[in-house]
Amino acid sequence: MNIYMTTGTYDFLKTKKEKLQEEKLFLMENADNALLLHETNGKTVFQSPRKFEVIDSKGEIREDGFVVMNNIPVTAEGRPIFEYRFKNRAGLIEGEPGFIAIRVLRPLNSDTYVIFTEWESHEAFKTWQSSGSFQQAHTQKDSEKVDTTKKIFSGPSYVTQYTLSKKE
């Protein structure tokens, strides 16, 4: 499974989505821009997208909800370690109230992995952030301590948030 993303104005992306109703497209927006996400086993319908391979997936993305994307730049030599950690995660997030879906995305044309989560609401996401499962997921165990001689991250991570809505 692959995910492709493109950004633009809401109206332009909405028109593109309406023309391609047979595709699995999700339109979302925030205060800065709009993003159209294409989830497919085939080729993308976008001209110059950000390209990702889905390496972990739970739940089905819905057309209404609150999306959080944790963007994490990873060095080439850090990829196996990073992916191992996510493939062996506890999976506690899936049991959280308001959780809808997660996709762990391996970049195909950059160094930035994306941890995509969808929630029923912004409030559900904030509640998870103050939960024990969040603390457990973000605490490094002694057995997972990073060898500081290996540089895993190529830059600081950053978070983007979007709202998915079926508005016409």
mmCIF file with all atom_site columns, C-alpha atoms in Angstrom:
data_model
loop_
_atom_site.group_PDB
_atom_site.id
_atom_site.type_symbol
_atom_site.label_atom_id
_atom_site.label_alt_id
_atom_site.label_comp_id
_atom_site.label_asym_id
_atom_site.label_entity_id
_atom_site.label_seq_id
_atom_site.pdbx_PDB_ins_code
_atom_site.Cartn_x
_atom_site.Cartn_y
_atom_site.Cartn_z
_atom_site.occupancy
_atom_site.B_iso_or_equiv
_atom_site.pdbx_formal_charge
_atom_site.auth_seq_id
_atom_site.auth_comp_id
_atom_site.auth_asym_id
_atom_site.auth_atom_id
_atom_site.pdbx_PDB_model_num
ATOM 1   C CA . MET A 1 1   ? 0.000   0.000  0.000   1.00 0.00 ? 1   MET A CA 1
ATOM 2   C CA . ASN A 1 2   ? 1.211   3.501  -0.811  1.00 0.00 ? 2   ASN A CA 1
ATOM 3   C CA . ILE A 1 3   ? 0.169   6.962  0.249   1.00 0.00 ? 3   ILE A CA 1
ATOM 4   C CA . TYR A 1 4   ? 0.713   10.066 -1.840  1.00 0.00 ? 4   TYR A CA 1
ATOM 5   C CA . MET A 1 5   ? 0.188   13.636 -0.623  1.00 0.00 ? 5   MET A CA 1
ATOM 6   C CA . THR A 1 6   ? -0.141  16.929 -2.398  1.00 0.00 ? 6   THR A CA 1
ATOM 7   C CA . THR A 1 7   ? -0.958  20.403 -1.086  1.00 0.00 ? 7   THR A CA 1
ATOM 8   C CA . GLY A 1 8   ? -2.725  23.405 -2.560  1.00 0.00 ? 8   GLY A CA 1
ATOM 9   C CA . THR A 1 9   ? -5.789  25.525 -2.112  1.00 0.00 ? 9   THR A CA 1
ATOM 10  C CA . TYR A 1 10  ? -8.859  23.853 -0.679  1.00 0.00 ? 10  TYR A CA 1
ATOM 11  C CA . ASP A 1 11  ? -11.020 24.666 -3.715  1.00 0.00 ? 11  ASP A CA 1
ATOM 12  C CA . PHE A 1 12  ? -8.475  23.309 -6.225  1.00 0.00 ? 12  PHE A CA 1
ATOM 13  C CA . LEU A 1 13  ? -7.986  20.065 -4.295  1.00 0.00 ? 13  LEU A CA 1
ATOM 14  C CA . LYS A 1 14  ? -11.735 19.670 -3.745  1.00 0.00 ? 14  LYS A CA 1
ATOM 15  C CA . THR A 1 15  ? -12.285 19.902 -7.512  1.00 0.00 ? 15  THR A CA 1
ATOM 16  C CA . LYS A 1 16  ? -9.558  17.296 -8.110  1.00 0.00 ? 16  LYS A CA 1
ATOM 17  C CA . LYS A 1 17  ? -11.141 14.966 -5.523  1.00 0.00 ? 17  LYS A CA 1
ATOM 18  C CA . GLU A 1 18  ? -14.599 15.350 -7.090  1.00 0.00 ? 18  GLU A CA 1
ATOM 19  C CA . LYS A 1 19  ? -13.214 14.401 -10.530 1.00 0.00 ? 19  LYS A CA 1
ATOM 20  C CA . LEU A 1 20  ? -11.608 11.229 -9.151  1.00 0.00 ? 20  LEU A CA 1
ATOM 21  C CA . GLN A 1 21  ? -14.406 9.721  -7.064  1.00 0.00 ? 21  GLN A CA 1
ATOM 22  C CA . GLU A 1 22  ? -13.306 6.136  -7.813  1.00 0.00 ? 22  GLU A CA 1
ATOM 23  C CA . GLU A 1 23  ? -10.011 6.774  -5.965  1.00 0.00 ? 23  GLU A CA 1
ATOM 24  C CA . LYS A 1 24  ? -9.465  6.664  -2.180  1.00 0.00 ? 24  LYS A CA 1
ATOM 25  C CA . LEU A 1 25  ? -8.821  10.394 -1.654  1.00 0.00 ? 25  LEU A CA 1
ATOM 26  C CA . PHE A 1 26  ? -9.031  12.305 1.622   1.00 0.00 ? 26  PHE A CA 1
ATOM 27  C CA . LEU A 1 27  ? -9.205  16.106 1.683   1.00 0.00 ? 27  LEU A CA 1
ATOM 28  C CA . MET A 1 28  ? -8.062  17.901 4.819   1.00 0.00 ? 28  MET A CA 1
ATOM 29  C CA . GLU A 1 29  ? -7.170  21.442 5.798   1.00 0.00 ? 29  GLU A CA 1
ATOM 30  C CA . ASN A 1 30  ? -5.618  23.608 8.473   1.00 0.00 ? 30  ASN A CA 1
ATOM 31  C CA . ALA A 1 31  ? -5.079  27.357 8.834   1.00 0.00 ? 31  ALA A CA 1
ATOM 32  C CA . ASP A 1 32  ? -2.128  27.313 6.406   1.00 0.00 ? 32  ASP A CA 1
ATOM 33  C CA . ASN A 1 33  ? -3.164  25.041 3.543   1.00 0.00 ? 33  ASN A CA 1
ATOM 34  C CA . ALA A 1 34  ? -5.124  22.071 2.312   1.00 0.00 ? 34  ALA A CA 1
ATOM 35  C CA . LEU A 1 35  ? -3.788  18.568 1.690   1.00 0.00 ? 35  LEU A CA 1
ATOM 36  C CA . LEU A 1 36  ? -5.133  15.782 -0.484  1.00 0.00 ? 36  LEU A CA 1
ATOM 37  C CA . LEU A 1 37  ? -4.066  12.269 0.505   1.00 0.00 ? 37  LEU A CA 1
ATOM 38  C CA . HIS A 1 38  ? -4.292  9.336  -1.933  1.00 0.00 ? 38  HIS A CA 1
ATOM 39  C CA . GLU A 1 39  ? -4.211  5.812  -0.460  1.00 0.00 ? 39  GLU A CA 1
ATOM 40  C CA . THR A 1 40  ? -3.746  3.140  -3.133  1.00 0.00 ? 40  THR A CA 1
ATOM 41  C CA . ASN A 1 41  ? -2.059  -0.087 -4.204  1.00 0.00 ? 41  ASN A CA 1
ATOM 42  C CA . GLY A 1 42  ? -1.619  1.409  -7.668  1.00 0.00 ? 42  GLY A CA 1
ATOM 43  C CA . LYS A 1 43  ? -0.112  4.542  -9.127  1.00 0.00 ? 43  LYS A CA 1
ATOM 44  C CA . THR A 1 44  ? -0.937  8.017  -7.939  1.00 0.00 ? 44  THR A CA 1
ATOM 45  C CA . VAL A 1 45  ? -3.193  10.482 -9.702  1.00 0.00 ? 45  VAL A CA 1
ATOM 46  C CA . PHE A 1 46  ? -0.986  13.396 -8.570  1.00 0.00 ? 46  PHE A CA 1
ATOM 47  C CA . GLN A 1 47  ? 1.712   15.008 -10.736 1.00 0.00 ? 47  GLN A CA 1
ATOM 48  C CA . SER A 1 48  ? 4.369   15.788 -8.081  1.00 0.00 ? 48  SER A CA 1
ATOM 49  C CA . PRO A 1 49  ? 3.364   14.207 -4.774  1.00 0.00 ? 49  PRO A CA 1
ATOM 50  C CA . ARG A 1 50  ? 5.202   13.342 -1.612  1.00 0.00 ? 50  ARG A CA 1
ATOM 51  C CA . LYS A 1 51  ? 5.458   9.543  -1.869  1.00 0.00 ? 51  LYS A CA 1
ATOM 52  C CA . PHE A 1 52  ? 5.300   6.988  0.950   1.00 0.00 ? 52  PHE A CA 1
ATOM 53  C CA . GLU A 1 53  ? 5.107   3.252  1.451   1.00 0.00 ? 53  GLU A CA 1
ATOM 54  C CA . VAL A 1 54  ? 2.815   2.150  4.297   1.00 0.00 ? 54  VAL A CA 1
ATOM 55  C CA . ILE A 1 55  ? 4.884   -0.055 6.642   1.00 0.00 ? 55  ILE A CA 1
ATOM 56  C CA . ASP A 1 56  ? 2.301   -0.306 9.443   1.00 0.00 ? 56  ASP A CA 1
ATOM 57  C CA . SER A 1 57  ? -1.433  0.244  9.302   1.00 0.00 ? 57  SER A CA 1
ATOM 58  C CA . LYS A 1 58  ? -4.383  -0.089 11.677  1.00 0.00 ? 58  LYS A CA 1
ATOM 59  C CA . GLY A 1 59  ? -7.927  1.161  11.162  1.00 0.00 ? 59  GLY A CA 1
ATOM 60  C CA . GLU A 1 60  ? -9.551  2.764  8.124   1.00 0.00 ? 60  GLU A CA 1
ATOM 61  C CA . ILE A 1 61  ? -9.074  6.454  7.325   1.00 0.00 ? 61  ILE A CA 1
ATOM 62  C CA . ARG A 1 62  ? -12.420 8.249  7.409   1.00 0.00 ? 62  ARG A CA 1
ATOM 63  C CA . GLU A 1 63  ? -13.566 11.417 5.689   1.00 0.00 ? 63  GLU A CA 1
ATOM 64  C CA . ASP A 1 64  ? -14.250 13.217 8.941   1.00 0.00 ? 64  ASP A CA 1
ATOM 65  C CA . GLY A 1 65  ? -11.911 13.525 11.885  1.00 0.00 ? 65  GLY A CA 1
ATOM 66  C CA . PHE A 1 66  ? -8.778  15.176 13.211  1.00 0.00 ? 66  PHE A CA 1
ATOM 67  C CA . VAL A 1 67  ? -5.419  14.222 11.672  1.00 0.00 ? 67  VAL A CA 1
ATOM 68  C CA . VAL A 1 68  ? -2.004  14.514 13.316  1.00 0.00 ? 68  VAL A CA 1
ATOM 69  C CA . MET A 1 69  ? 1.133   13.900 11.263  1.00 0.00 ? 69  MET A CA 1
ATOM 70  C CA . ASN A 1 70  ? 4.406   13.530 13.127  1.00 0.00 ? 70  ASN A CA 1
ATOM 71  C CA . ASN A 1 71  ? 7.103   14.249 10.517  1.00 0.00 ? 71  ASN A CA 1
ATOM 72  C CA . ILE A 1 72  ? 10.433  12.652 11.485  1.00 0.00 ? 72  ILE A CA 1
ATOM 73  C CA . PRO A 1 73  ? 13.574  13.123 9.340   1.00 0.00 ? 73  PRO A CA 1
ATOM 74  C CA . VAL A 1 74  ? 15.711  9.954  9.545   1.00 0.00 ? 74  VAL A CA 1
ATOM 75  C CA . THR A 1 75  ? 19.218  9.330  8.187   1.00 0.00 ? 75  THR A CA 1
ATOM 76  C CA . ALA A 1 76  ? 19.774  6.504  5.685   1.00 0.00 ? 76  ALA A CA 1
ATOM 77  C CA . GLU A 1 77  ? 21.718  4.495  8.277   1.00 0.00 ? 77  GLU A CA 1
ATOM 78  C CA . GLY A 1 78  ? 19.032  5.169  10.909  1.00 0.00 ? 78  GLY A CA 1
ATOM 79  C CA . ARG A 1 79  ? 16.138  3.762  8.846   1.00 0.00 ? 79  ARG A CA 1
ATOM 80  C CA . PRO A 1 80  ? 16.432  0.098  9.961   1.00 0.00 ? 80  PRO A CA 1
ATOM 81  C CA . ILE A 1 81  ? 16.526  1.077  13.660  1.00 0.00 ? 81  ILE A CA 1
ATOM 82  C CA . PHE A 1 82  ? 13.653  3.531  13.290  1.00 0.00 ? 82  PHE A CA 1
ATOM 83  C CA . GLU A 1 83  ? 11.484  1.051  11.389  1.00 0.00 ? 83  GLU A CA 1
ATOM 84  C CA . TYR A 1 84  ? 12.262  -1.772 13.820  1.00 0.00 ? 84  TYR A CA 1
ATOM 85  C CA . ARG A 1 85  ? 10.987  0.352  16.709  1.00 0.00 ? 85  ARG A CA 1
ATOM 86  C CA . PHE A 1 86  ? 7.729   1.183  14.978  1.00 0.00 ? 86  PHE A CA 1
ATOM 87  C CA . LYS A 1 87  ? 7.114   -2.352 13.732  1.00 0.00 ? 87  LYS A CA 1
ATOM 88  C CA . ASN A 1 88  ? 7.593   -3.603 17.307  1.00 0.00 ? 88  ASN A CA 1
ATOM 89  C CA . ARG A 1 89  ? 5.556   -0.908 19.065  1.00 0.00 ? 89  ARG A CA 1
ATOM 90  C CA . ALA A 1 90  ? 3.149   -1.914 21.817  1.00 0.00 ? 90  ALA A CA 1
ATOM 91  C CA . GLY A 1 91  ? 0.079   -0.878 19.816  1.00 0.00 ? 91  GLY A CA 1
ATOM 92  C CA . LEU A 1 92  ? -1.600  0.813  22.772  1.00 0.00 ? 92  LEU A CA 1
ATOM 93  C CA . ILE A 1 93  ? -2.862  3.747  20.706  1.00 0.00 ? 93  ILE A CA 1
ATOM 94  C CA . GLU A 1 94  ? -5.388  1.528  18.923  1.00 0.00 ? 94  GLU A CA 1
ATOM 95  C CA . GLY A 1 95  ? -7.313  1.023  22.174  1.00 0.00 ? 95  GLY A CA 1
ATOM 96  C CA . GLU A 1 96  ? -7.582  4.713  22.998  1.00 0.00 ? 96  GLU A CA 1
ATOM 97  C CA . PRO A 1 97  ? -11.011 6.382  22.979  1.00 0.00 ? 97  PRO A CA 1
ATOM 98  C CA . GLY A 1 98  ? -11.493 8.386  19.789  1.00 0.00 ? 98  GLY A CA 1
ATOM 99  C CA . PHE A 1 99  ? -8.733  6.618  17.839  1.00 0.00 ? 99  PHE A CA 1
ATOM 100 C CA . ILE A 1 100 ? -9.618  5.962  14.180  1.00 0.00 ? 100 ILE A CA 1
ATOM 101 C CA . ALA A 1 101 ? -6.482  5.016  12.222  1.00 0.00 ? 101 ALA A CA 1
ATOM 102 C CA . ILE A 1 102 ? -2.685  4.993  12.111  1.00 0.00 ? 102 ILE A CA 1
ATOM 103 C CA . ARG A 1 103 ? -0.285  4.750  9.172   1.00 0.00 ? 103 ARG A CA 1
ATOM 104 C CA . VAL A 1 104 ? 3.493   4.553  9.556   1.00 0.00 ? 104 VAL A CA 1
ATOM 105 C CA . LEU A 1 105 ? 4.832   5.950  6.294   1.00 0.00 ? 105 LEU A CA 1
ATOM 106 C CA . ARG A 1 106 ? 8.301   5.273  4.842   1.00 0.00 ? 106 ARG A CA 1
ATOM 107 C CA . PRO A 1 107 ? 9.369   8.118  2.523   1.00 0.00 ? 107 PRO A CA 1
ATOM 108 C CA . LEU A 1 108 ? 10.122  7.205  -1.091  1.00 0.00 ? 108 LEU A CA 1
ATOM 109 C CA . ASN A 1 109 ? 11.395  10.612 -2.226  1.00 0.00 ? 109 ASN A CA 1
ATOM 110 C CA . SER A 1 110 ? 12.766  12.257 0.942   1.00 0.00 ? 110 SER A CA 1
ATOM 111 C CA . ASP A 1 111 ? 14.197  11.381 4.363   1.00 0.00 ? 111 ASP A CA 1
ATOM 112 C CA . THR A 1 112 ? 11.089  12.285 6.380   1.00 0.00 ? 112 THR A CA 1
ATOM 113 C CA . TYR A 1 113 ? 8.931   9.487  7.778   1.00 0.00 ? 113 TYR A CA 1
ATOM 114 C CA . VAL A 1 114 ? 5.353   10.391 8.699   1.00 0.00 ? 114 VAL A CA 1
ATOM 115 C CA . ILE A 1 115 ? 3.390   8.885  11.573  1.00 0.00 ? 115 ILE A CA 1
ATOM 116 C CA . PHE A 1 116 ? -0.193  9.599  10.500  1.00 0.00 ? 116 PHE A CA 1
ATOM 117 C CA . THR A 1 117 ? -2.948  9.264  13.091  1.00 0.00 ? 117 THR A CA 1
ATOM 118 C CA . GLU A 1 118 ? -6.624  10.083 12.759  1.00 0.00 ? 118 GLU A CA 1
ATOM 119 C CA . TRP A 1 119 ? -8.863  10.839 15.716  1.00 0.00 ? 119 TRP A CA 1
ATOM 120 C CA . GLU A 1 120 ? -12.590 11.474 16.110  1.00 0.00 ? 120 GLU A CA 1
ATOM 121 C CA . SER A 1 121 ? -11.779 14.989 17.352  1.00 0.00 ? 121 SER A CA 1
ATOM 122 C CA . HIS A 1 122 ? -9.015  17.304 18.516  1.00 0.00 ? 122 HIS A CA 1
ATOM 123 C CA . GLU A 1 123 ? -10.217 16.641 22.068  1.00 0.00 ? 123 GLU A CA 1
ATOM 124 C CA . ALA A 1 124 ? -9.730  12.863 21.642  1.00 0.00 ? 124 ALA A CA 1
ATOM 125 C CA . PHE A 1 125 ? -6.147  13.491 20.494  1.00 0.00 ? 125 PHE A CA 1
ATOM 126 C CA . LYS A 1 126 ? -5.451  15.808 23.463  1.00 0.00 ? 126 LYS A CA 1
ATOM 127 C CA . THR A 1 127 ? -6.905  13.223 25.869  1.00 0.00 ? 127 THR A CA 1
ATOM 128 C CA . TRP A 1 128 ? -4.561  10.573 24.433  1.00 0.00 ? 128 TRP A CA 1
ATOM 129 C CA . GLN A 1 129 ? -1.589  12.947 24.856  1.00 0.00 ? 129 GLN A CA 1
ATOM 130 C CA . SER A 1 130 ? -2.235  13.061 28.600  1.00 0.00 ? 130 SER A CA 1
ATOM 131 C CA . SER A 1 131 ? -2.780  9.293  28.901  1.00 0.00 ? 131 SER A CA 1
ATOM 132 C CA . GLY A 1 132 ? -0.514  6.596  30.259  1.00 0.00 ? 132 GLY A CA 1
ATOM 133 C CA . SER A 1 133 ? -0.333  4.895  26.856  1.00 0.00 ? 133 SER A CA 1
ATOM 134 C CA . PHE A 1 134 ? 1.083   8.105  25.337  1.00 0.00 ? 134 PHE A CA 1
ATOM 135 C CA . GLN A 1 135 ? 3.700   8.317  28.074  1.00 0.00 ? 135 GLN A CA 1
ATOM 136 C CA . GLN A 1 136 ? 4.583   4.644  27.598  1.00 0.00 ? 136 GLN A CA 1
ATOM 137 C CA . ALA A 1 137 ? 4.841   5.010  23.812  1.00 0.00 ? 137 ALA A CA 1
ATOM 138 C CA . HIS A 1 138 ? 7.156   8.005  24.140  1.00 0.00 ? 138 HIS A CA 1
ATOM 139 C CA . THR A 1 139 ? 9.423   6.682  26.906  1.00 0.00 ? 139 THR A CA 1
ATOM 140 C CA . GLN A 1 140 ? 12.616  5.020  25.767  1.00 0.00 ? 140 GLN A CA 1
ATOM 141 C CA . LYS A 1 141 ? 13.249  1.703  27.473  1.00 0.00 ? 141 LYS A CA 1
ATOM 142 C CA . ASP A 1 142 ? 16.809  0.841  28.548  1.00 0.00 ? 142 ASP A CA 1
ATOM 143 C CA . SER A 1 143 ? 16.898  -1.931 25.949  1.00 0.00 ? 143 SER A CA 1
ATOM 144 C CA . GLU A 1 144 ? 16.067  0.631  23.239  1.00 0.00 ? 144 GLU A CA 1
ATOM 145 C CA . LYS A 1 145 ? 18.605  3.281  24.182  1.00 0.00 ? 145 LYS A CA 1
ATOM 146 C CA . VAL A 1 146 ? 20.235  4.638  21.063  1.00 0.00 ? 146 VAL A CA 1
ATOM 147 C CA . ASP A 1 147 ? 23.935  4.187  20.450  1.00 0.00 ? 147 ASP A CA 1
ATOM 148 C CA . THR A 1 148 ? 24.921  7.855  20.418  1.00 0.00 ? 148 THR A CA 1
ATOM 149 C CA . THR A 1 149 ? 27.715  7.121  17.937  1.00 0.00 ? 149 THR A CA 1
ATOM 150 C CA . LYS A 1 150 ? 25.009  6.475  15.327  1.00 0.00 ? 150 LYS A CA 1
ATOM 151 C CA . LYS A 1 151 ? 23.087  9.469  14.080  1.00 0.00 ? 151 LYS A CA 1
ATOM 152 C CA . ILE A 1 152 ? 19.524  8.289  13.476  1.00 0.00 ? 152 ILE A CA 1
ATOM 153 C CA . PHE A 1 153 ? 17.738  11.593 12.932  1.00 0.00 ? 153 PHE A CA 1
ATOM 154 C CA . SER A 1 154 ? 18.740  14.001 10.176  1.00 0.00 ? 154 SER A CA 1
ATOM 155 C CA . GLY A 1 155 ? 16.844  16.950 11.640  1.00 0.00 ? 155 GLY A CA 1
ATOM 156 C CA . PRO A 1 156 ? 14.222  17.960 14.175  1.00 0.00 ? 156 PRO A CA 1
ATOM 157 C CA . SER A 1 157 ? 10.771  16.396 13.962  1.00 0.00 ? 157 SER A CA 1
ATOM 158 C CA . TYR A 1 158 ? 7.682   18.549 13.522  1.00 0.00 ? 158 TYR A CA 1
ATOM 159 C CA . VAL A 1 159 ? 3.936   18.018 13.767  1.00 0.00 ? 159 VAL A CA 1
ATOM 160 C CA . THR A 1 160 ? 1.238   19.079 11.330  1.00 0.00 ? 160 THR A CA 1
ATOM 161 C CA . GLN A 1 161 ? -2.461  18.889 12.166  1.00 0.00 ? 161 GLN A CA 1
ATOM 162 C CA . TYR A 1 162 ? -5.438  18.869 9.819   1.00 0.00 ? 162 TYR A CA 1
ATOM 163 C CA . THR A 1 163 ? -9.191  18.578 9.961   1.00 0.00 ? 163 THR A CA 1
ATOM 164 C CA . LEU A 1 164 ? -10.945 16.163 7.631   1.00 0.00 ? 164 LEU A CA 1
ATOM 165 C CA . SER A 1 165 ? -14.493 17.160 6.837   1.00 0.00 ? 165 SER A CA 1
ATOM 166 C CA . LYS A 1 166 ? -17.176 16.260 4.346   1.00 0.00 ? 166 LYS A CA 1
ATOM 167 C CA . LYS A 1 167 ? -18.138 19.910 3.871   1.00 0.00 ? 167 LYS A CA 1
ATOM 168 C CA . GLU A 1 168 ? -19.473 20.816 0.460   1.00 0.00 ? 168 GLU A CA 1
#
